[in-house]
Structure formats: C-alpha cells, structure tokens
Short mmCIF file of C-alpha atoms and ligand atoms in Angstrom, two decimals:
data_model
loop_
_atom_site.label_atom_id
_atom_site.label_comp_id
_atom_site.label_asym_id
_atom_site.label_seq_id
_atom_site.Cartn_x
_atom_site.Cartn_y
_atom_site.Cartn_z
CA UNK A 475 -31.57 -76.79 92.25
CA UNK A 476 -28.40 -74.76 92.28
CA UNK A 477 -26.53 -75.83 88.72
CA UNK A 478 -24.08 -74.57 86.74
CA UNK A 479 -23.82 -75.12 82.92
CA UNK A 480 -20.68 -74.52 80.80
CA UNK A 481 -19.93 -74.20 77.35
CA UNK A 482 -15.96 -74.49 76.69
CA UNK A 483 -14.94 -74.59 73.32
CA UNK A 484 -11.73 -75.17 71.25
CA UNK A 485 -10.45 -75.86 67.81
CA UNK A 486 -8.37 -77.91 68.31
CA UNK A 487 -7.59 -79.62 64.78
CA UNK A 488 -9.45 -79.49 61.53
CA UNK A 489 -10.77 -82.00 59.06
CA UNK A 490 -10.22 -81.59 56.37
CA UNK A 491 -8.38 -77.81 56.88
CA UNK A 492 -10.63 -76.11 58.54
CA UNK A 493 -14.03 -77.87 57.71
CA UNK A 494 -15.39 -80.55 60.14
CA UNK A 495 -13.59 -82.46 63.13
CA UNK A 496 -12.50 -86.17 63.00
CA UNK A 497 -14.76 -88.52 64.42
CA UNK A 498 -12.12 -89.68 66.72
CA UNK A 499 -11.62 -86.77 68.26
CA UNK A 500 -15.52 -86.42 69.45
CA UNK A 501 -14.82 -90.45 70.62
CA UNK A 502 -11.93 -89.22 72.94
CA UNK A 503 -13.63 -86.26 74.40
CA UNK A 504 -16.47 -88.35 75.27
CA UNK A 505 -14.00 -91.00 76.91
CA UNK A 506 -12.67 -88.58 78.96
CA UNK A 507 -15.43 -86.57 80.09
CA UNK A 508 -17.14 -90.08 80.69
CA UNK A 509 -14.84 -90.72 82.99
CA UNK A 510 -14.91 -86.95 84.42
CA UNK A 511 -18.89 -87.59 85.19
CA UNK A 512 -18.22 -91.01 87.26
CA UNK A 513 -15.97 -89.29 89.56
CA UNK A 514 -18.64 -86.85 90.12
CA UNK A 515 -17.22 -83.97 89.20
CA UNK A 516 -19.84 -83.48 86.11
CA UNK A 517 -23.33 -84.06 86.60
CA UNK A 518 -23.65 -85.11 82.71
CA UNK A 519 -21.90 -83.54 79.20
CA UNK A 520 -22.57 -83.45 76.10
CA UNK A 521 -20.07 -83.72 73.24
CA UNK A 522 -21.06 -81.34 70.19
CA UNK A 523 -19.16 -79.74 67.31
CA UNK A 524 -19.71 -77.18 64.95
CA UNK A 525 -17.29 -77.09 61.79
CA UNK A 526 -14.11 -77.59 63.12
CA UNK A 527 -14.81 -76.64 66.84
CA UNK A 528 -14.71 -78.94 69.85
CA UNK A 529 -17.95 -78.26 72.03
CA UNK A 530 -17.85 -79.35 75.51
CA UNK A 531 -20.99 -78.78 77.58
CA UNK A 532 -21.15 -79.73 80.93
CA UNK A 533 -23.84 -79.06 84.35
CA UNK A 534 -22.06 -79.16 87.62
CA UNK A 535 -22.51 -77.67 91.05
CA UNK A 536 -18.86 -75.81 91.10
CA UNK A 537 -19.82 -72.56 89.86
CA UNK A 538 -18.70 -70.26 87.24
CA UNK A 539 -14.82 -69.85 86.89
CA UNK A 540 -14.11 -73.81 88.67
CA UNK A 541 -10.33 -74.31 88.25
CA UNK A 542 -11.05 -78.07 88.07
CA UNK A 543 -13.94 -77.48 85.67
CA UNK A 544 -11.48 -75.93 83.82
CA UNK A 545 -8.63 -77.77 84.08
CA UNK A 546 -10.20 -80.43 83.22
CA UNK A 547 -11.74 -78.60 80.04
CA UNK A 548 -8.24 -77.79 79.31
CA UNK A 549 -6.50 -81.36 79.35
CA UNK A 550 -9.54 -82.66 77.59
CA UNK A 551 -7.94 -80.08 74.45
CA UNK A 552 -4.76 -81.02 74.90
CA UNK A 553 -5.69 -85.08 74.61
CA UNK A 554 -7.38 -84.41 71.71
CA UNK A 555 -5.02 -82.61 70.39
CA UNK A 556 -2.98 -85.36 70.92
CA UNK A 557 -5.39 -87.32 68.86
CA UNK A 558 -5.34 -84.45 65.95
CA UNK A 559 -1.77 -84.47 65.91
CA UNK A 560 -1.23 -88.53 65.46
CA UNK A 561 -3.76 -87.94 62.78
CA UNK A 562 -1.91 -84.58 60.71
CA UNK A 563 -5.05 -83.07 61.10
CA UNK A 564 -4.85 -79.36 59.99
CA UNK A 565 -3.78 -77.06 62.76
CA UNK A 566 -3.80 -78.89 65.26
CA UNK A 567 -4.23 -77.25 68.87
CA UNK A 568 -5.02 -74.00 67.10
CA UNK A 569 -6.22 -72.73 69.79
CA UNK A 570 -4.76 -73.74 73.10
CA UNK A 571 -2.81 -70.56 73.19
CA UNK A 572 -0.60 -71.33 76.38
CA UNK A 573 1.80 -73.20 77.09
CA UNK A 574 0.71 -74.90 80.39
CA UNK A 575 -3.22 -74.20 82.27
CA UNK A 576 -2.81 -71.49 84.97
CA UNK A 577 -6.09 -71.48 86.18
CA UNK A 578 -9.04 -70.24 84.24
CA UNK A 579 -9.47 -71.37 80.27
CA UNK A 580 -10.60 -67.57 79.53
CA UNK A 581 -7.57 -65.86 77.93
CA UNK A 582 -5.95 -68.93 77.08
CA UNK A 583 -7.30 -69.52 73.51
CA UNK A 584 -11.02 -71.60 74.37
CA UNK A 585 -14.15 -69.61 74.09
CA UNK A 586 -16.37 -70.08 77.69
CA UNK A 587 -19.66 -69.08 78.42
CA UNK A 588 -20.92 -69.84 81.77
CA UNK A 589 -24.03 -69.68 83.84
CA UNK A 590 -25.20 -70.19 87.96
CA UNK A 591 -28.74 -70.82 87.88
CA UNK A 592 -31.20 -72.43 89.61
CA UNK A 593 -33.21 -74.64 87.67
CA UNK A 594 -36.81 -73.82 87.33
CA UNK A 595 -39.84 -76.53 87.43
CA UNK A 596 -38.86 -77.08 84.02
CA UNK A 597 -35.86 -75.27 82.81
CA UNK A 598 -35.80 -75.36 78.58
CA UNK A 599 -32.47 -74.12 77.24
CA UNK A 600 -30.94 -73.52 73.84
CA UNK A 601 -26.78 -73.41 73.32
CA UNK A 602 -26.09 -71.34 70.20
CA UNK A 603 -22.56 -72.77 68.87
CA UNK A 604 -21.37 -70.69 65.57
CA UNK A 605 -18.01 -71.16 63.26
CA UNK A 606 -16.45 -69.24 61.30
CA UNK A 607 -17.22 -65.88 62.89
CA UNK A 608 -16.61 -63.75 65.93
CA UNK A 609 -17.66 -63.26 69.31
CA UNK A 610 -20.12 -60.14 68.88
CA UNK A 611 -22.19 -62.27 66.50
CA UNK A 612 -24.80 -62.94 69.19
CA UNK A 613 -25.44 -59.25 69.23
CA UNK A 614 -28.31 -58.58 66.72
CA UNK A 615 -29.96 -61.95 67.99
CA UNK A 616 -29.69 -61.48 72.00
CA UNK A 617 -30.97 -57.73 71.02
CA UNK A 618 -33.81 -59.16 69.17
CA UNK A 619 -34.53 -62.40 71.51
CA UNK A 620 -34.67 -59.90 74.77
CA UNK A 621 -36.14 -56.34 73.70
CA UNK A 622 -37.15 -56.49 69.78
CA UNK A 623 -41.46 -56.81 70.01
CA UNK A 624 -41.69 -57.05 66.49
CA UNK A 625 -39.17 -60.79 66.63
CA UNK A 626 -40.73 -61.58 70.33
CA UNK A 627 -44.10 -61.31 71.11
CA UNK A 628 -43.59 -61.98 74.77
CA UNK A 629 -42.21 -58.53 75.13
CA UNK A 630 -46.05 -57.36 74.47
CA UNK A 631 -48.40 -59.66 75.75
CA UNK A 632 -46.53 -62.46 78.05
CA UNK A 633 -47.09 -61.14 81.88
CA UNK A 634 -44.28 -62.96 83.31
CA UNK A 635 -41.64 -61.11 80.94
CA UNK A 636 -43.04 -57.78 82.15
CA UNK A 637 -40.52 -55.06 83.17
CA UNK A 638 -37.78 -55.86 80.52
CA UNK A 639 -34.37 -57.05 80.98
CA UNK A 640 -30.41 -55.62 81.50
CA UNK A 641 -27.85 -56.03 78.94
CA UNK A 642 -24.61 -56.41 80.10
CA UNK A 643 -22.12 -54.87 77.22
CA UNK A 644 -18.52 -55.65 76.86
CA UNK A 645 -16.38 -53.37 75.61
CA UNK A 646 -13.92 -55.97 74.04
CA UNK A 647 -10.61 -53.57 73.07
CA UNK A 648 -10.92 -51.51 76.85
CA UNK A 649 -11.82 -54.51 78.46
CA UNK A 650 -14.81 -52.59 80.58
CA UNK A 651 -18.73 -53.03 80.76
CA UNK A 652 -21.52 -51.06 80.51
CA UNK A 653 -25.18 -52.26 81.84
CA UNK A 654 -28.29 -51.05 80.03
CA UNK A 655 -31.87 -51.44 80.59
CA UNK A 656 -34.37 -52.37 78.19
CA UNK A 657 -36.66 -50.67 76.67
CA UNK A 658 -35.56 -47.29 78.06
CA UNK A 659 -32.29 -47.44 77.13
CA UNK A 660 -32.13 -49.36 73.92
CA UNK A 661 -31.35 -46.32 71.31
CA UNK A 662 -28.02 -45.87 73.82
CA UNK A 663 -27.45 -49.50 74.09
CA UNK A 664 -27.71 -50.08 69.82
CA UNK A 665 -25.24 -47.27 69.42
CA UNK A 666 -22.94 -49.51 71.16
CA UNK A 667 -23.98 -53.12 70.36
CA UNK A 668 -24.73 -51.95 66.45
CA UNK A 669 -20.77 -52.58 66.44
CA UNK A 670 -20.32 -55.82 66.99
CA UNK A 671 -16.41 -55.96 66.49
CA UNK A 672 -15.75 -53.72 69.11
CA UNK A 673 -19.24 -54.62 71.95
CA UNK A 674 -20.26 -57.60 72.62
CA UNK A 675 -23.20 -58.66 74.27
CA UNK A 676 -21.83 -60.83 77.49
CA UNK A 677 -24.66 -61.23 79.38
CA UNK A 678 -28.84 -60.77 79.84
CA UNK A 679 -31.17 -60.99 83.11
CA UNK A 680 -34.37 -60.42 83.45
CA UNK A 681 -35.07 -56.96 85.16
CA UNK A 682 -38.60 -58.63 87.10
CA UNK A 683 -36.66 -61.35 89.09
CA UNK A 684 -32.64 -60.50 88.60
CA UNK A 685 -31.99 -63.94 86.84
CA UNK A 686 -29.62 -64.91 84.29
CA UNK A 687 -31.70 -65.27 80.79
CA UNK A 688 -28.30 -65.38 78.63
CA UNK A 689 -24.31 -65.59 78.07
CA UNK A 690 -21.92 -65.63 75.43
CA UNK A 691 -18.23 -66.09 75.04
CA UNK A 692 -16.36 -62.98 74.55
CA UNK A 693 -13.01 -63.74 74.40
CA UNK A 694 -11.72 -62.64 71.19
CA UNK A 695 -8.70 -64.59 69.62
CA UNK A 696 -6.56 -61.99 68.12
CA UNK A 697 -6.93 -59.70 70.82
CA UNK A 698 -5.63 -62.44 73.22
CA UNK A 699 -2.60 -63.98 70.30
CA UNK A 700 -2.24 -60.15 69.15
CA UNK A 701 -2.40 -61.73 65.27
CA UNK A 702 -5.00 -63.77 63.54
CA UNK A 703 -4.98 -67.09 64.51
CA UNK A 704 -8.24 -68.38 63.67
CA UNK A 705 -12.03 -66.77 64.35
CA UNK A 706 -13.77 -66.64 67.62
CA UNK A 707 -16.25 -68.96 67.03
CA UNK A 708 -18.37 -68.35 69.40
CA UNK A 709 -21.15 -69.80 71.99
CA UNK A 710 -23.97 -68.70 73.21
CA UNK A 711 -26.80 -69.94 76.27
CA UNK A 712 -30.21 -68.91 76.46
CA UNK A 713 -32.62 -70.03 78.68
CA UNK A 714 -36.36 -69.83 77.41
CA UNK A 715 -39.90 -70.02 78.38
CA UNK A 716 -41.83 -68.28 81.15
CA UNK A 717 -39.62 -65.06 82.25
CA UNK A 718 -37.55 -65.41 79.42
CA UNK A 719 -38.44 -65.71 75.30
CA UNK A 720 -40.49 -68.57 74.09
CA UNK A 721 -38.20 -71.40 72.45
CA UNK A 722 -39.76 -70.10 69.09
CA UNK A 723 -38.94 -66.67 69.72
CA UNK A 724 -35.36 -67.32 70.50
CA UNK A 725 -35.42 -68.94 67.19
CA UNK A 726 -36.63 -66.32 65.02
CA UNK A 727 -33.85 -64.02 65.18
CA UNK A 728 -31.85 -66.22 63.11
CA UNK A 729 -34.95 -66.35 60.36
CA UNK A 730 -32.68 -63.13 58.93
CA UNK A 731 -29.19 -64.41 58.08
CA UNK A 732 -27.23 -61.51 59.71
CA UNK A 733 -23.99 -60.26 58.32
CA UNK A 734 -21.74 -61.27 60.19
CA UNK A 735 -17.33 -61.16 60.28
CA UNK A 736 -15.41 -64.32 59.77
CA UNK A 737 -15.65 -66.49 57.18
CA UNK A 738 -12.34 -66.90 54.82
CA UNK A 739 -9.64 -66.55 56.84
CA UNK A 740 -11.41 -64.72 59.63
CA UNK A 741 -10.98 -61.44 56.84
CA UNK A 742 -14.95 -61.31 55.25
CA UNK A 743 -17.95 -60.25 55.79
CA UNK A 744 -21.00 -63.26 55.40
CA UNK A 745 -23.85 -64.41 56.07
CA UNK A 746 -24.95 -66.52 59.23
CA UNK A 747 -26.47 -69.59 58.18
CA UNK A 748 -28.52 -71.14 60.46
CA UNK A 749 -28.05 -75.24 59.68
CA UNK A 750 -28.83 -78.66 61.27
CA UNK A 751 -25.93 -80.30 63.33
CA UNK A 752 -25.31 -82.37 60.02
CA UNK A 753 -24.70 -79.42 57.94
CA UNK A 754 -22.08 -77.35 59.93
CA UNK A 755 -19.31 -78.39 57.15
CA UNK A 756 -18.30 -74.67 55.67
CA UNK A 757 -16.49 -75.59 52.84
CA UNK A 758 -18.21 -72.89 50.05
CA UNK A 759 -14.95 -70.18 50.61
CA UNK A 760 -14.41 -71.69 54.12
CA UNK A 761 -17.70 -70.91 55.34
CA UNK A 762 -20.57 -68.95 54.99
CA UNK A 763 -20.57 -68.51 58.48
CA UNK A 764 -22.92 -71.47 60.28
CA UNK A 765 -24.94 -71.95 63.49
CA UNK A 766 -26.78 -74.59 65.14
CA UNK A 767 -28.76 -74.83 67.99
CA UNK A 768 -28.62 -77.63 70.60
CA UNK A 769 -31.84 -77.08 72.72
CA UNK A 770 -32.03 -79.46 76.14
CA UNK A 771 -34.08 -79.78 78.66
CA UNK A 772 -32.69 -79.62 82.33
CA UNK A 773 -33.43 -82.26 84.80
CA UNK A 774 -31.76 -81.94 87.65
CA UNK A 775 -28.81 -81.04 85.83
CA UNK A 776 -29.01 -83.90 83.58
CA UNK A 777 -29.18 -82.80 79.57
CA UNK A 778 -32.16 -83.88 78.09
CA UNK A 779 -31.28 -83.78 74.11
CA UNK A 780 -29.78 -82.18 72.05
CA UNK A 781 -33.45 -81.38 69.64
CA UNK A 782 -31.65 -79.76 66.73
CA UNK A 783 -33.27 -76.75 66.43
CA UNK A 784 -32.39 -75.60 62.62
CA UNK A 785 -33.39 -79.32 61.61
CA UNK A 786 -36.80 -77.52 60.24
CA UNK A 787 -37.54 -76.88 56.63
CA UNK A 788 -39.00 -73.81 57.97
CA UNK A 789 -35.66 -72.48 57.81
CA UNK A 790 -34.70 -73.48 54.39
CA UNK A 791 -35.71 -69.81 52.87
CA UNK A 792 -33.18 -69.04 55.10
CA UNK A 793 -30.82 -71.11 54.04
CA UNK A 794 -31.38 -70.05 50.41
CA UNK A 795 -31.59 -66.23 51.43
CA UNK A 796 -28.35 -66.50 52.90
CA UNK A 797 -26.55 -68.05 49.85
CA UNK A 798 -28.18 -65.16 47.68
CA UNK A 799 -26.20 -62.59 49.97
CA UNK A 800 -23.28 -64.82 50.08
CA UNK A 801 -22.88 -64.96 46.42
CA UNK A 802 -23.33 -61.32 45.96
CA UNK A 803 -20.81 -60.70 48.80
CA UNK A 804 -18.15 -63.08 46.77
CA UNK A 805 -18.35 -60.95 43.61
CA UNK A 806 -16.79 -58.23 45.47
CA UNK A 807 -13.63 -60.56 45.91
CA UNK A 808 -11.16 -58.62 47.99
CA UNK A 809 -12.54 -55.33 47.82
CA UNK A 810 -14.53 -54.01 51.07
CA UNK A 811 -17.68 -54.36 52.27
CA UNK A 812 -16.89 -58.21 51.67
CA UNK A 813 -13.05 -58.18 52.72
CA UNK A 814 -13.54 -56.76 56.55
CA UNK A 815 -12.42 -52.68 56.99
CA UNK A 816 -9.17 -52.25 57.42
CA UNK A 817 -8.90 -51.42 60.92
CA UNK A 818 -10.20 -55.02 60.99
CA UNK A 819 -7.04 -56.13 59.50
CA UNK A 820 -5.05 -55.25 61.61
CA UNK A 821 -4.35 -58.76 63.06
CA UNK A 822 -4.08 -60.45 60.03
CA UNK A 823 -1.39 -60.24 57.34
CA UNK A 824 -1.89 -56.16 56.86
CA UNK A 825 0.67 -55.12 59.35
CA UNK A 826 3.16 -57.48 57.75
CA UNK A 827 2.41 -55.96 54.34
CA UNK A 828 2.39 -52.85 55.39
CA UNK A 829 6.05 -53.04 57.08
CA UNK A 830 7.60 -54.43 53.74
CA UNK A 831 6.08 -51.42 51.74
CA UNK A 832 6.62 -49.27 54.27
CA UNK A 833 9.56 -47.27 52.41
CA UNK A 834 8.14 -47.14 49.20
CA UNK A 835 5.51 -44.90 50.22
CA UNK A 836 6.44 -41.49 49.55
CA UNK A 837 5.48 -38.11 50.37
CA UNK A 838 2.96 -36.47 48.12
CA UNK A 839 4.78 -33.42 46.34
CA UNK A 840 3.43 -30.04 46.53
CA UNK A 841 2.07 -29.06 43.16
CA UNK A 842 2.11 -32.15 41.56
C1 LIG B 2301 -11.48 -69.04 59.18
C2 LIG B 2301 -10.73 -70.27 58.91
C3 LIG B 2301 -10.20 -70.54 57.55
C4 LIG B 2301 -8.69 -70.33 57.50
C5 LIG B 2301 -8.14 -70.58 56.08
C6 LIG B 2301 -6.62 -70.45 56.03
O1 LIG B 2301 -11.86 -68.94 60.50
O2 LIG B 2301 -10.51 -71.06 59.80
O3 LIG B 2301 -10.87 -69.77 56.58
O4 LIG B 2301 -8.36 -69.04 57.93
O5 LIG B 2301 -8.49 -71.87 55.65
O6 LIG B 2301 -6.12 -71.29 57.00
P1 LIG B 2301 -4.58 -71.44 57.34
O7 LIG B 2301 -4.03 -70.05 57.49
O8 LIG B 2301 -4.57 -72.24 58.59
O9 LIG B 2301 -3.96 -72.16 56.15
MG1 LIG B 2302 -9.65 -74.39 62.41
MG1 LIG B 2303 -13.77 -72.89 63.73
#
C-alpha cells in the first residue's frame, strides 16, 4: 500500500518555561486531528510530545509536501496556540514563525520529516522525537544505524541489507545536497556529517532496492528567524527490519549519549539522553538534551502503538553515563567546549554584545 507518514512538529507554548506541554494542549490537538481523520483526510494520528514540543504524526495517501496536510498541521499550531495563550503558558507560538500559512510548513518555524512508502508485509517503524537540541543530531545515529558494523550487525551477516545504502547530506548554511554511498564512501561522507551544525543527515535508502530507510527534519530555526529563537528540536523516521536495521540495532546507537548542541538556551554543548515518554521533562539547566522513541507498527496505514522504546532499564547506564558527562560539562559554566563555539553564537545574544562593545575595542599599539 502506497502511504505516506508525517512528522510535523512545533513548540508552540511551554509548561512550565520551557519544560513539558499542558495537558490541554495534547487534548485539543487530538480534537482536531480527530476530526481531520473522519473527514478522511488522515488515515489515523498520533498525538506525542517531547519536552515542550507538539508532535503530530499522521499516515495519509497525499504525499510528501500536501498543502492540506499541511495546512491543516499549521492551524492545528495556531489552535493550540490559542489554547497556550488563554493559559500564559511560556512562549507561546514560539515557533509559528509566519504570519499567515503560504503553503508548505517547511520554512515557516515547524520541523517536518516526511516519507512515501509502500508498506511492506509488515512494516515496523521507529519516530525519533528529541528537545532541546538541533537538527544534525540524528547524524552520529543514522551513520551508525545504516553503515557502522560494529553498532549493526546486519551490515555483516543479514543478506537482505546487502549492498549498503545512500546518504543524502544537507548542507544546511548553502542550502545544497550531496549523496554518498556506503561503505565506499564513508571516510568522505564523515568529513562532512562529523559536523553536525553545518550537515545534516536528511535522508537514507537502501542501495539493493532504492527505498526510503530514513528522514529527518532539517530545518534549522535560526537560520530561518536569522536569531535564536528556540532549538530545532528535531524528528527523525526510521523504518526497520528486513532491508533495513533490526529494531534493536536502530536502538543501540543511542546506548552512547552523544554530545550533542542545545540544551540552555540553545548555547551548550550536552549530552543526549535517551528517556521514556514520561521522562522527557528537561528541567536539570533546561535540559540535558532528551529523546524518545515511539516505535509503531503499520497496518494499512493505521499506527499500531506507540511501544516506548527507552522504557528499558537496559538503558539506565545510559541514563547515568549521560549525567556523568553532563555534570562535567556544567563545571565549565560559560567557558567553551560546554558554551557552543562562537561562530555558533552568532544567532544568539553575541552579535548584540558585540555591537554595544564595538567601539571600545581598540587597535593594538605597535610596541606595546
Ligand atoms: C532551549 C530552551 C531554553 C530557553 C531558556 C530561556 O532550547 O528552550 O533553554 O532558551 O529557558 O528562555 P527564554 O529566552 O524564552 O526566557
Ligand atoms: Mg519552548
Ligand atoms: Mg523544545
């Protein structure tokens, strides 16, 4: 069956500051979208958050890019924000960027990441949702998930993931992409992708058959707002089993809590902390950075689930891991590698700062 699933995301109020999201805004997305699947546009949604962003995933037979699907996606925001505002909930349609929809979500403030596919006998999928970091954060994982033998066995012994897969690479400050193949072209692809502020992973397809194993929203806030107006947050599909990585090997990458940029005020370096859907509340410094995993099951576009995948104590080392690099990070206070580079800065406060102080810097004298 010819399907489409999307993940379109916003924060679109905060509770309490940037933390969690009001229950009542998750009860009038789901009104709404109810009412979206009866007149058929949806084939079935599901309602997540993470932290303080709005999650709406949705299987329909428009395609990638649908201006309803969008629209819709779009109004569904600006009702809830609606809902944020009545409540003073803390920044409330942060990220709804434009003034009025003009037909596509992407460069309008919501993170998207889309896939066509047709479903397979049994199609297993996992949606990566993350806060308090950037798009580019899927990086390390997608690289590991899709061409790392040592994180997925597959890669060696599993005949129906012979022949590798493409990477599709975003280059997110030229706006152009790059395709590599993998294996023979992972040392030129990790040159790239090893910098995830600047490359981000977009897409993945398996090399043997041509289809889509993997997306993730690009769109990068600050590039789009040209200042800092809150982190990517990004999203992430994977489809696993057969062709593509075993559910447990799509997992793994996330055993290692990555580094990662986000966390206070979008400005630090942190760990990724992989946690169960009821422990995606940052509130240590804002963050560390979190994600969960929502795996489903496809059934004729209906989404069986959400398992939640971190729900395992098998992950609790971690867990713990992570907060051992998070506290060593926060001892650094502002000073770099925790605060992010300054080129990094750019669209936050620095160019501000850097205007008021601008004549005070003098020349250095010769001899002196
Ligand atoms: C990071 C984040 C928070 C805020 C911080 C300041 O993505 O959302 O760390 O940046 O709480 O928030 P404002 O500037 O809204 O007061
Ligand atoms: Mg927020
Ligand atoms: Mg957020």
């Amino acid at each position: 069956m010819k399907l489409t699933l999307s993940v379109i995301k916003a924060d679109v109020g905060g509770y309490v500051g940037h933390a969690s999201m009001h229950p009542d805004l998750m009860a009038k997305a789901e009104e709404l979208l109810g009412q979206v699947k009866k007149s058929g546009l949806l084939i079935d949604y599901h309602i997540a958050r993470v932290g303080d962003d709005l999650e709406l995933i949705m299987t329909h037979t428009k395609g990638e890019n649908n201006v309803a699907i969008h629209k819709m996606s779009w109004e569904t925001f600006e009702a809830c924000t609606e809902v944020a505002k009545k409540l003073k909930l803390y920044g409330a349609g942060q990220d709804l960027l434009a003034d009025a929809f003009s037909g596509n979500v992407k460069g309008m403030g919501p993170g998207v990441a889309e896939m066509d596919l047709d479903e397979r006998k049994s199609e297993p999928v996992i949606i990566y949702m993350a806060d308090k970091t950037a798009s580019g954060a899927w990086n390390m994982p997608l690289y590991k998930m899709f061409a790392d033998p040592f994180n997925t066995a597959g890669l060696v012994i599993a005949e129906a993931m012979d022949g590798g897969y493409r990477f599709d690479v975003l280059d997110l400050k030229a706006g152009k992409y790059i395709q590599f193949d993998a294996p023979e072209e992972i040392y030129h692809m990790l040159a790239f992708i090893g910098s995830p502020s600047h490359y981000a992973v977009r897409a993945v397809y398996s090399r043997r058959t041509g289809e889509i194993g993997a997306v993730s929203s690009t769109q990068r806030l600050s590039l789009i707002a040209g200042r800092y107006v809150g982190k990517d947050d990004p999203v992430c599909i994977v489809r696993c089993q057969n062709q593509f990585p075993a559910v447990g090997e799509c997992l793994e990458p996330f055993s290692m809590p990555a580094i990662v940029e986000g966390w206070m005020r979008g400005s630090h370096n942190g760990p990724l902390m992989p946690v169960s859907f009821k422990e995606c509340n940052p509130t240590r410094f804002d963050g560390p950075p979190r994600v969960i995993a929502a795996g489903f099951q496809l059934a004729d576009g209906r989404l069986v689930g959400p398992l939640d995948m971190f729900d395992d104590p098998a992950f609790d080392p971690t867990r713990e891991q992570a907060m051992v690099v998070a506290e060593h990070l926060r001892r650094h206070g502002p000073f770099e590698p925790h605060r992010l580079p300054m080129d990094e800065m750019e669209y936050t406060t620095m160019p501000l700062l850097m205007e008021r102080l601008a004549a005070r810097w003098k020349p250095v004298e010769d001899g002196k």
